Short mmCIF file of C-alpha atoms and ligand atoms in Angstrom, two decimals:
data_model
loop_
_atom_site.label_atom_id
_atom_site.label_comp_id
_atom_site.label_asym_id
_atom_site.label_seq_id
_atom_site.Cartn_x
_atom_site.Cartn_y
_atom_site.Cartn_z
CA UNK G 1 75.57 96.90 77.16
CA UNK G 2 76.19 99.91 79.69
CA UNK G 3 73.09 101.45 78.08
CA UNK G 4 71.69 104.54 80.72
CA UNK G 5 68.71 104.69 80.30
CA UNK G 6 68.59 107.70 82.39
CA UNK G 7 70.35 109.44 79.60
CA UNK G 8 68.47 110.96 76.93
CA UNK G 9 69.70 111.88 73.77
CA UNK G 10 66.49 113.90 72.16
CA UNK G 11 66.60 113.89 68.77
CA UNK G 12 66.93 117.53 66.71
CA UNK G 13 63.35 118.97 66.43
CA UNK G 14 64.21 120.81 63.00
CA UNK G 15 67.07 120.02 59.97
CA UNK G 16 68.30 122.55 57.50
CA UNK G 17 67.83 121.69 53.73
CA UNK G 18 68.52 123.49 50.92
CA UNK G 19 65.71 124.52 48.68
CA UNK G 20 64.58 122.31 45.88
CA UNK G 21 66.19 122.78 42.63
CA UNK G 22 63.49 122.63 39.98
CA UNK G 23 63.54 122.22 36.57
CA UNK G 24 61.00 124.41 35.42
CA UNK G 25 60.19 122.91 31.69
CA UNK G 26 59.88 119.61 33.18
CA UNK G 27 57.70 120.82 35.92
CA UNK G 28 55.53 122.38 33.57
CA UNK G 29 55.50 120.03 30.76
CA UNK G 30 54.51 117.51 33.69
CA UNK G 31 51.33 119.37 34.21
CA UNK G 32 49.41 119.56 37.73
CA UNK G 33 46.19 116.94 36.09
CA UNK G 34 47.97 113.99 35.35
CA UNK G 35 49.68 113.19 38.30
CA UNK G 36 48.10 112.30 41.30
CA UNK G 37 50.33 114.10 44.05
CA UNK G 38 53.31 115.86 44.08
CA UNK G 39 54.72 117.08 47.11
CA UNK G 40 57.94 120.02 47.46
CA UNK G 41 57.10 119.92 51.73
CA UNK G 42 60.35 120.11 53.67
CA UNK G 43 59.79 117.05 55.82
CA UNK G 44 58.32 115.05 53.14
CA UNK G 45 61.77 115.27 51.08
CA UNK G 46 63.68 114.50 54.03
CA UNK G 47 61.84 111.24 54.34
CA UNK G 48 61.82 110.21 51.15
CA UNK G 49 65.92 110.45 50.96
CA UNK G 50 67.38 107.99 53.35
CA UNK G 51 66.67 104.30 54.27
CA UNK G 52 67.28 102.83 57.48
CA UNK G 53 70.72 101.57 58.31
CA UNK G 54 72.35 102.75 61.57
CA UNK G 55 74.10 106.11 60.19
CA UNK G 56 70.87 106.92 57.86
CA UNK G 57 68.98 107.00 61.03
CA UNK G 58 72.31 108.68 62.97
CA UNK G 59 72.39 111.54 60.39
CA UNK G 60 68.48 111.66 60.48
CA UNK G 61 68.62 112.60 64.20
CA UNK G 62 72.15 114.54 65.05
CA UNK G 63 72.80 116.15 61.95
CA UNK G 64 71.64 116.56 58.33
CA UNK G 65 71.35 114.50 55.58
CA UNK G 66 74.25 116.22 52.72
CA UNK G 67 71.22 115.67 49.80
CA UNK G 68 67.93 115.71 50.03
CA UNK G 69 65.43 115.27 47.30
CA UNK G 70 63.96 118.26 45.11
CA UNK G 71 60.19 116.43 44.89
CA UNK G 72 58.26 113.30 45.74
CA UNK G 73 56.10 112.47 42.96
CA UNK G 74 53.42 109.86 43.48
CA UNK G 75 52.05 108.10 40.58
CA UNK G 76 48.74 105.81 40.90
CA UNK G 77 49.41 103.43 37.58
CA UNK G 78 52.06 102.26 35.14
CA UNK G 79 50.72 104.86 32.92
CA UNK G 80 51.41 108.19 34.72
CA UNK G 81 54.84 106.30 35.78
CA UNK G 82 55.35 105.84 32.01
CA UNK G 83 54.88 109.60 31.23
CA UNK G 84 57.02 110.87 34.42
CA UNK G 85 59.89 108.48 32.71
CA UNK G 86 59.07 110.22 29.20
CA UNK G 87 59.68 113.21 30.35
CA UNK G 88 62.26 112.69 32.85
CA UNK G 89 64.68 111.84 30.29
CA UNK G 90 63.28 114.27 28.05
CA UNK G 91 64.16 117.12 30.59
CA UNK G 92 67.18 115.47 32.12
CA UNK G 93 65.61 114.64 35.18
CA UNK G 94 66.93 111.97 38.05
CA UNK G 95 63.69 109.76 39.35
CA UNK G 96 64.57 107.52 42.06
CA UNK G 97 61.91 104.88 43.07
CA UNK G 98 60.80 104.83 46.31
CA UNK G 99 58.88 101.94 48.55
CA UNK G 100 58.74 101.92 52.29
CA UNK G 101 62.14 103.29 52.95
CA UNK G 102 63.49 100.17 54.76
CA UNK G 103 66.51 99.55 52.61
CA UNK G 104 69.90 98.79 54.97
CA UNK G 105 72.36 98.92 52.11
CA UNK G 106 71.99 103.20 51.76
CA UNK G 107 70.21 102.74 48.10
CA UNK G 108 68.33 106.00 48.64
CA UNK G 109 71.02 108.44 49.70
CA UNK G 110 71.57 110.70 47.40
CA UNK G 111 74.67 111.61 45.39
CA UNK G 112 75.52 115.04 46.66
CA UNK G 113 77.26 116.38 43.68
CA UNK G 114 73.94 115.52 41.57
CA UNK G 115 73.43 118.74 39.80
CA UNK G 116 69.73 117.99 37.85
CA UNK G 117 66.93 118.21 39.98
CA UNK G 118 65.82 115.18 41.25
CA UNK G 119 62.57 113.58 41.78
CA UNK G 120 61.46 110.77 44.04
CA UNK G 121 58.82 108.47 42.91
CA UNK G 122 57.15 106.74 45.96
CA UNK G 123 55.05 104.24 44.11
CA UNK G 124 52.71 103.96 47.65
CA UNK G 125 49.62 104.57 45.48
CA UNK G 126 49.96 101.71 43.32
CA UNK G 127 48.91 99.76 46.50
CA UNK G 128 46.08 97.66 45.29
CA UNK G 129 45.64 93.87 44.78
CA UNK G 130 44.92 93.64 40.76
CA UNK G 131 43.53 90.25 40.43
CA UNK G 132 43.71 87.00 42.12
CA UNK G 133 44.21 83.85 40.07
CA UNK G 134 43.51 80.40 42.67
CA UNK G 135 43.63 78.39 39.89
CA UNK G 136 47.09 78.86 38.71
CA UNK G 137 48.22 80.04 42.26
CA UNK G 138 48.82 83.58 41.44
CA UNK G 139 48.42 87.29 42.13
CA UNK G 140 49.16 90.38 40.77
CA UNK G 141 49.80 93.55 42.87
CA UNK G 142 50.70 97.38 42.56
CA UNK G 143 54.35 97.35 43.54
CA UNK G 144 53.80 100.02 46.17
CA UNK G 145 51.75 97.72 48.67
CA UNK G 146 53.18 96.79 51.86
CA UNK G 147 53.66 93.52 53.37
CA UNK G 148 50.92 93.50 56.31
CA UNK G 149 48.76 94.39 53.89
CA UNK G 150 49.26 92.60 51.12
CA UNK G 151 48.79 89.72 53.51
CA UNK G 152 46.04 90.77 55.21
CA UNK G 153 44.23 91.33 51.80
CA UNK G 154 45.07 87.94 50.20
CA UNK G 155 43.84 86.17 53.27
CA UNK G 156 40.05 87.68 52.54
CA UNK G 157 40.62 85.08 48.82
CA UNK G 158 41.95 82.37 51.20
CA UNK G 159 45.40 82.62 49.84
CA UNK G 160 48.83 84.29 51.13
CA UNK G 161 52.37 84.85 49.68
CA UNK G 162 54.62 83.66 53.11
CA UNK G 163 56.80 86.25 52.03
CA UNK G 164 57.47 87.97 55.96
CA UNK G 165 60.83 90.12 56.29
CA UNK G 166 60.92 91.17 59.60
CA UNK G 167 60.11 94.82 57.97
CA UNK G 168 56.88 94.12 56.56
CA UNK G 169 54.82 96.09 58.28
CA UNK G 170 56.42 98.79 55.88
CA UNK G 171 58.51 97.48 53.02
CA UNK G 172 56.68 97.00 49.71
CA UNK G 173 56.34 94.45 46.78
CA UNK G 174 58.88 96.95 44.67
CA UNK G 175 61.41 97.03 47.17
CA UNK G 176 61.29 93.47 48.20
CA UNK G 177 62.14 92.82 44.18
CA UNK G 178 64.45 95.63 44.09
CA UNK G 179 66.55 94.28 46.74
CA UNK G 180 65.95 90.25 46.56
CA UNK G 181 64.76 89.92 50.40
CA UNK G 182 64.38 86.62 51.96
CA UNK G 183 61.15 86.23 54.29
CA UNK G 184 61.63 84.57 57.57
CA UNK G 185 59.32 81.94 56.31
CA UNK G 186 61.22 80.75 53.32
CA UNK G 187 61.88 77.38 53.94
CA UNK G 188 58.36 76.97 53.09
CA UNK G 189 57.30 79.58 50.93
CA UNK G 190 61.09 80.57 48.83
CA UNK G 191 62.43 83.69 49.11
CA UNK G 192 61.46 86.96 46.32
CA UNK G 193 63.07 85.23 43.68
CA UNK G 194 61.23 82.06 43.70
CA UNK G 195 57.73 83.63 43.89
CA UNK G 196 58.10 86.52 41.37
CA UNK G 197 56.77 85.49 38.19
CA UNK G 198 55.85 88.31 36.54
CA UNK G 199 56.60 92.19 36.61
CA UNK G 200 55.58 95.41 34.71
CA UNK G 201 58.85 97.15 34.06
CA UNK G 202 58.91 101.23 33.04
CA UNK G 203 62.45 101.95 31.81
CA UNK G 204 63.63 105.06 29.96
CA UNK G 205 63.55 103.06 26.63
CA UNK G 206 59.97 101.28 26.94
CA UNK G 207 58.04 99.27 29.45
CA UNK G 208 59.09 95.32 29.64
CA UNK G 209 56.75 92.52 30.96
CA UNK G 210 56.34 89.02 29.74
CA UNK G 211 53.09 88.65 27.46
CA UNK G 212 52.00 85.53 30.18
CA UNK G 213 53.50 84.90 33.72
CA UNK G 214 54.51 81.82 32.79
CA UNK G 215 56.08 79.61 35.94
CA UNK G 216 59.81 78.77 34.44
CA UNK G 217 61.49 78.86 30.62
CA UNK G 218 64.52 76.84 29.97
CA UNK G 219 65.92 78.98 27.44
CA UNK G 220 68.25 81.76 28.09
CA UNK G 221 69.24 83.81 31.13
CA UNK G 222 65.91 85.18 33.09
CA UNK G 223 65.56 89.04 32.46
CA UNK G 224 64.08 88.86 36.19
CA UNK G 225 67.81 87.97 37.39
CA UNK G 226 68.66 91.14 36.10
CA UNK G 227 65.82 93.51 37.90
CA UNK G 228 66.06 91.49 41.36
CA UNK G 229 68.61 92.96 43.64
CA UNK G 230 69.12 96.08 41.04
CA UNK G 231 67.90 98.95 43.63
CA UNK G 232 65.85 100.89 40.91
CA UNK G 233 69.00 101.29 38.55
CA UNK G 234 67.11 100.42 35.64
CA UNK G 235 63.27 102.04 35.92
CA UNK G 236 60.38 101.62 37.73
CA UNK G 237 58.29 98.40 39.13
CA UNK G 238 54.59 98.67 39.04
CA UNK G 239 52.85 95.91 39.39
CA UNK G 240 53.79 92.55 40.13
CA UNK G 241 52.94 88.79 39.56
CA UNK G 242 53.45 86.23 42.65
CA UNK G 243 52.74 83.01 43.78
CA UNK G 244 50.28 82.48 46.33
CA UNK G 245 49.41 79.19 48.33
CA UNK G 246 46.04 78.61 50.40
CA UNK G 247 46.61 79.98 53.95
CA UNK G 248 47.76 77.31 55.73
CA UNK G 249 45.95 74.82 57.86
CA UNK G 250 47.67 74.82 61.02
CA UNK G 251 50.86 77.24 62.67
CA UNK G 252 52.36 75.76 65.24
CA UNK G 253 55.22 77.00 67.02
CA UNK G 254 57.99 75.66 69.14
CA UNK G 255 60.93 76.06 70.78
CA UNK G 256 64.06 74.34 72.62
CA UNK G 257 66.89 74.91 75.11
CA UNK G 258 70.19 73.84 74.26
CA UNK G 259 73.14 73.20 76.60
CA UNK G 260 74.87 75.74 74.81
CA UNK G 261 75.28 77.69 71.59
CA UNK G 262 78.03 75.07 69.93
CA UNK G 263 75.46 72.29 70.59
CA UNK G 264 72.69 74.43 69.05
CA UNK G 265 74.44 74.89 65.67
CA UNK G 266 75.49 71.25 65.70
CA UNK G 267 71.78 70.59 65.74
CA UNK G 268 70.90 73.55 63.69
CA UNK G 269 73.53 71.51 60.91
CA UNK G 270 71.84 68.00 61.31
CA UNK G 271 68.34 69.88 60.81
CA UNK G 272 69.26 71.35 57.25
CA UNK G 273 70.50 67.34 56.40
CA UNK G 274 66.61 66.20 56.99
CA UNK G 275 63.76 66.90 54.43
CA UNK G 276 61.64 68.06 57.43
CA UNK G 277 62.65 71.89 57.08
CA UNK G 278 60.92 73.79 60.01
CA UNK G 279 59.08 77.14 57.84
CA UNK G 280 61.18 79.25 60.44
CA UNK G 281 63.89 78.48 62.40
CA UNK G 282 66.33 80.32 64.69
CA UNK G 283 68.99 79.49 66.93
CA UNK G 284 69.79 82.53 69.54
CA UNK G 285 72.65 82.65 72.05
CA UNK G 286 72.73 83.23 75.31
CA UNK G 287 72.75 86.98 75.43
CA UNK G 288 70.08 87.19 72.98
CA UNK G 289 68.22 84.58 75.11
CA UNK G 290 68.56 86.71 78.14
CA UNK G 291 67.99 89.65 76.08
CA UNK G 292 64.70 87.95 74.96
CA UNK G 293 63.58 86.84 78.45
CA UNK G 294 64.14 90.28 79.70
CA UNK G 295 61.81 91.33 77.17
CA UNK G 296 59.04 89.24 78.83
CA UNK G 297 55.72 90.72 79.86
CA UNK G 298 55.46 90.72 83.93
CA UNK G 299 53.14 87.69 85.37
CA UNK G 300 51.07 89.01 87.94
CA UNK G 301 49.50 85.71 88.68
CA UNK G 302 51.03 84.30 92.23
CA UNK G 303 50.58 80.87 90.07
CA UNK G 304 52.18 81.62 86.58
CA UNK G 305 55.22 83.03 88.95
CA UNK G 306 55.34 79.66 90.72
CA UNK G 307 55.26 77.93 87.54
CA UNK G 308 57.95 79.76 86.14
CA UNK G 309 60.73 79.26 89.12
CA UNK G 310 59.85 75.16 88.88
CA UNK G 311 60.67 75.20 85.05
CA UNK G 312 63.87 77.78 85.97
CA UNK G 313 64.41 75.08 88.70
CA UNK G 314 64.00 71.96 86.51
CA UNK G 315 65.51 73.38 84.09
CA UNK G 316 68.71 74.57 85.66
CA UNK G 317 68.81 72.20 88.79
CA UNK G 318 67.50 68.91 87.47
CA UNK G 319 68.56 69.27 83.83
CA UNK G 320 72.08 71.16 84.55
CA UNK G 321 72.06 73.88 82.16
CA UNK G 322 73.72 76.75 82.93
CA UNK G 323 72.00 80.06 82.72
CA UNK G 324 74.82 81.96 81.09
CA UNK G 325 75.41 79.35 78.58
CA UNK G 326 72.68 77.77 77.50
CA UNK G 327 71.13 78.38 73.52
CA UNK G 328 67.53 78.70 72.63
CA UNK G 329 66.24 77.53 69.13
CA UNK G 330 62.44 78.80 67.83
CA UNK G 331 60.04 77.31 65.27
CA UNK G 332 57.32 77.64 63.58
CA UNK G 333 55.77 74.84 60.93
CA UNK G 334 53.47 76.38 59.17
CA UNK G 335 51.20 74.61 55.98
CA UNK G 336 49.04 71.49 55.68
CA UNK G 337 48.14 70.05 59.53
CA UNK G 338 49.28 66.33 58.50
CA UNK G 339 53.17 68.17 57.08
CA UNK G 340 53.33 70.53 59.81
CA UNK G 341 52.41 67.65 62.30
CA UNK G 342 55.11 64.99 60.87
CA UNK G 343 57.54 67.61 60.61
CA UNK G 344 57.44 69.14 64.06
CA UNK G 345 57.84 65.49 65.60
CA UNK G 346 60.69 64.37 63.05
CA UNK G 347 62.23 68.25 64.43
CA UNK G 348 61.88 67.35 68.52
CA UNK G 349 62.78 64.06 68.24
CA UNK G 350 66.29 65.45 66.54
CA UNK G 351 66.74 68.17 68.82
CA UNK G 352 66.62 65.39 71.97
CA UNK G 353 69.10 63.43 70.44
CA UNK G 354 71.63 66.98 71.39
CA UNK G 355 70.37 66.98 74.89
CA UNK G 356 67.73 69.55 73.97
CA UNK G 357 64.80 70.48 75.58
CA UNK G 358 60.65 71.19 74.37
CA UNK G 359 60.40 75.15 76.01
CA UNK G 360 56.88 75.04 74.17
CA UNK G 361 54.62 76.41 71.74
CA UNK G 362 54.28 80.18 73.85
CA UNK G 363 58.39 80.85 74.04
CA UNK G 364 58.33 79.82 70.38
CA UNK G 365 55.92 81.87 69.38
CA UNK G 366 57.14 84.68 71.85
CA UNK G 367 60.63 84.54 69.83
CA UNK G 368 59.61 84.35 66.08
CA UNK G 369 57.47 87.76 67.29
CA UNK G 370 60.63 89.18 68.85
CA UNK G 371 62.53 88.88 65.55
CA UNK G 372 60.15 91.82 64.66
CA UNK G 373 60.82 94.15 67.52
CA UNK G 374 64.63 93.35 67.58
CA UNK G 375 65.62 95.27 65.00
CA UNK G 376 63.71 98.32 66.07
CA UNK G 377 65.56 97.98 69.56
CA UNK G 378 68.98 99.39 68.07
CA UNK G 379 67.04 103.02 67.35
CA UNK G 380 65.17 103.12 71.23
CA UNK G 381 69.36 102.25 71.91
CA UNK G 382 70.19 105.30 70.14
CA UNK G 383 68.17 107.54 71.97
CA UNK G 384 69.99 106.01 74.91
CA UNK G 385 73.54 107.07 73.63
CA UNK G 386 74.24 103.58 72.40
CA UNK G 387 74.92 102.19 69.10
CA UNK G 388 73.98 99.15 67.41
CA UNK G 389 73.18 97.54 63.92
CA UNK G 390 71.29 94.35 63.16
CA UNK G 391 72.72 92.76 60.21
CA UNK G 392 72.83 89.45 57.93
CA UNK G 393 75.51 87.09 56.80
CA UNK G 394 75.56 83.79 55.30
CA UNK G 395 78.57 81.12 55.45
CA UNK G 396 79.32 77.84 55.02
CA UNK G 397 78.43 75.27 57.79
CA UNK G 398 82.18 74.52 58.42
CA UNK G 399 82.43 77.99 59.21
CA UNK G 400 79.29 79.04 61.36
CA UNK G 401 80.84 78.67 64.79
CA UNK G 402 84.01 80.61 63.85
CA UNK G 403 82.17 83.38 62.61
CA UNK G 404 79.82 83.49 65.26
CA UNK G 405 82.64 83.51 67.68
CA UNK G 406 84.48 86.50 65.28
CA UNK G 407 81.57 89.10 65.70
CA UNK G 408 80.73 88.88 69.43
CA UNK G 409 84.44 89.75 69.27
C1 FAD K 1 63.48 96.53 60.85
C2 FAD K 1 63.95 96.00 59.52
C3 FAD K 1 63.87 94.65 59.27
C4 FAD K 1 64.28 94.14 58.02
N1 FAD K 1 64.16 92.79 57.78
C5 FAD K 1 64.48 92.30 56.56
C6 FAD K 1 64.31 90.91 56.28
O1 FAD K 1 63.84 90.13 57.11
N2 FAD K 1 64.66 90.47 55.04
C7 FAD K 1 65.16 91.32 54.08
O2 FAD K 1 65.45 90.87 52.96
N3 FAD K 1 65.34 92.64 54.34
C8 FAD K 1 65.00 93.15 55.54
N4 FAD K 1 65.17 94.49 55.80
C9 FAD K 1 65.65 95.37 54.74
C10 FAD K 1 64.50 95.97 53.87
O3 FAD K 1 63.27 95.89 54.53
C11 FAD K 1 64.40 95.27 52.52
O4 FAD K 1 65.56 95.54 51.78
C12 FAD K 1 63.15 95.68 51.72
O5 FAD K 1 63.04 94.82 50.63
C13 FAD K 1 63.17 97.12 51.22
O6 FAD K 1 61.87 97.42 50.74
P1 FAD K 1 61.30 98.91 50.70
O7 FAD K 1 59.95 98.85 50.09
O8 FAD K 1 61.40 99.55 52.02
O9 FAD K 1 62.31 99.58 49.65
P2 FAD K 1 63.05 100.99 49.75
O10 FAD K 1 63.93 101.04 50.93
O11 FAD K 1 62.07 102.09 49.56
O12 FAD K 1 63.94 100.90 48.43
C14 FAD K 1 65.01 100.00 48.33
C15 FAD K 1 65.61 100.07 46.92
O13 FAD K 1 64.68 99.58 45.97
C16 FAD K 1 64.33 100.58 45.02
N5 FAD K 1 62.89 100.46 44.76
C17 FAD K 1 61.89 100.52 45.66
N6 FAD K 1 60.70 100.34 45.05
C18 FAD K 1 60.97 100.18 43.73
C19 FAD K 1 60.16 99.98 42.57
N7 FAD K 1 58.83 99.91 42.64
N8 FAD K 1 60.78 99.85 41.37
C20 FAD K 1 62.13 99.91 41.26
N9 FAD K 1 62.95 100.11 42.32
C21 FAD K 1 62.36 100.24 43.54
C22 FAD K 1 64.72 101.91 45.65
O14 FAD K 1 65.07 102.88 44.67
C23 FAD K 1 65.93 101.51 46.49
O15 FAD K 1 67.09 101.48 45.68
C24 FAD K 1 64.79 95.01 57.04
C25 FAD K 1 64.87 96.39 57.31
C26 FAD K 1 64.46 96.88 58.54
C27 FAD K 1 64.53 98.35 58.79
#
């Protein structure tokens, strides 16, 4: 990449904003009892209006952000968000809803020639777990709770969503919802879509939610199709009903070496033909694999240094494969031990029929956990002078090796 890291670009310690415009009768007609914090703090606007896509985060530290929220309002239940609606369209007021700020498609910038004064609604209060139902495999949760901890709190009733985005540490229920995101463990678990089953809704003309969270309907179009993906056009999420599952018996990781990156997506194609779907599953090419591996905490042991040139040696002497071309694939199987078990063999004994290699449980588990951190790599990049963006696409399978091909271009 060229990156010097000798070179330090500081980010600006200070950002110019104009001055909120308020609208004084809804301010006051709003009250200071009712709502549970409001906030008109410099910084706190400027975090509440941008997401995180490369120039968000560009602007964020080089220059300014051209609109920046008047307030950030933060309601605890559906029925303060219900009143800051009333009266929002009652005064001519913009509300944007706000989760964890992780968006990548700029759905929180504002428009800078909005002229009414407009007010942010970061629903992180609503954070709460509201009930948990084991019988009929559901939850319901404020929409402003974030994915670590939604997690960790449904583990304490023995049950869990899967639903892991590599930014859940800080995206929320409401976002997820607002902007249809797909987990890393979907395979397994579905992505947003196929757990949601239930939603409290506050729109300017009344508050929609189903009278029971019933799993499916086979008549008419799904009002949820409408709300999923809609980036808080419509109103404001609250709470939320989800499928849960017990947490599972048994994780077990794994990963493989692949000649190259052409014989990885061959095998990557023959996997998605079996009913033995792996709960995660990545295939990385070499630069990310060296990328990864660079990444690798230090051995001090004399002995976990020896073992490492003999698998370098087997690997690359014995086997053939050459460093600067060879692919690495990462699993994880994650549910009942006797699935997980029958799948992870049915998986290996595939990936040996393309030449692969077992790398082992550590490097797979080493490589789901990087899929966290790699994202957060482009903005340590950025303080180096360099730019770079971590993004998604989807294509056919006839098309996958082209494309890959295309954007290393
Ligand atoms: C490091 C990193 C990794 C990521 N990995 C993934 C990934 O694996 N999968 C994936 O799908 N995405 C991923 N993303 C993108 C992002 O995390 C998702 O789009 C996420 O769903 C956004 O949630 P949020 O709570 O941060 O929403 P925000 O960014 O706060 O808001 C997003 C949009 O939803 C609206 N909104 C938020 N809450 C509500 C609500 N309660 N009611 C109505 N509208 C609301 C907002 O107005 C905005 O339009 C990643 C982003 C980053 C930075």
């Amino acid at each position: 990449m060229k990156t010097d890291l000798d070179t330090n670009d500081d980010s600006q310690a200070d950002m110019e904003v104009a001055p909120p415009r308020l609208n004084h009768a809804f301010l006051e007609e709003l009250g200071t009892e009712q709502i549970s914090r409001r906030s008109f703090k410099k910084w706190e606007r400027i975090m509440h209006s941008h997401g995180a896509c490369v120039q968000e985060i560009w602007e964020l530290r080089n220059t300014k952000l051209e609109k920046v929220t008047d307030v950030v309002i933060y309601p605890n239940s559906t029925e303060e968000t219900e009143r800051l609606v009333k009266l929002a369209v009652k005064h001519d007021v913009v509300l944007i809803p706000y989760g964890g700020g992780t968006n990548v498609t700029k759905s929180l910038l504002l428009n800078p020639d909005e002229q009414r004064m407009i007010v942010t609604v970061d629903t992180g209060r609503m954070n709460q777990i509201k009930w948990v139902d084991k019988e009929n495999n559901m939850a319901c949760v404020g929409a402003g709770m974030m994915g670590q901890d939604l997690e960790r709190d449904l583990n304490k009733y023995g049950v869990c969503t899967g639903h892991e985005p590599d930014s859940s540490e800080f995206s929320t229920m409401g976002g997820w919802i607002s902007t249809r995101a797909s987990g890393m463990k979907k395979n397994t678990y579905g992505n947003i879509e196929d757990m949601l089953c239930n939603f409290t809704y506050v729109t300017p003309t009344g508050t929609y939610s189903k009278t029971q969270a019933w799993p499916r309907i086979s008549n008419g179009p799904d009002l949820h199709h409408i709300v999923l993906g809609s980036e808080g056009n419509f109103g404001i999420i609250t709470e939320a009903t989800v499928r849960v599952r017990p947490v599972p018996q048994v994780k077990l990781y794994e990963s493989m070496i692949f000649d190259n990156y052409e014989v990885g997506i061959k095998f990557m194609h023959a996997v998605s033909r079996t009913s033995s779907w792996p709960t995660s599953i990545r295939l990385v090419d070499n630069t990310q694999f060296q990328f990864g591996a660079s990444l690798k905490p230090e051995e001090n042991s004399k002995w976990n240094e020896f073992v490492d040139a003999a698998k370098k040696f087997y690997v690359t002497k014995i086997k053939g494969f050459d460093p600067n071309e060879m692919a690495a694939c990462t699993m994880l199987f994650e549910g009942d031990e006797t699935w997980a078990r029958s799948a992870h063999k049915t998986i290996c004994d595939l990936g040996k029929q393309f030449g692969g290699l077992i790398g082992g449980p550590e490097n797979g588990m080493r490589g789901y956990l990087l899929t966290f951190l790699i994202a957060y790599t482009r903005d340590l990049a950025m303080q180096h002078n360099t730019l770079g963006e971590s993004f998604e696409l989807s294509c056919p399978w006839t098309k996958v090796s082209e494309t890959t091909k295309r954007v290393r271009q």
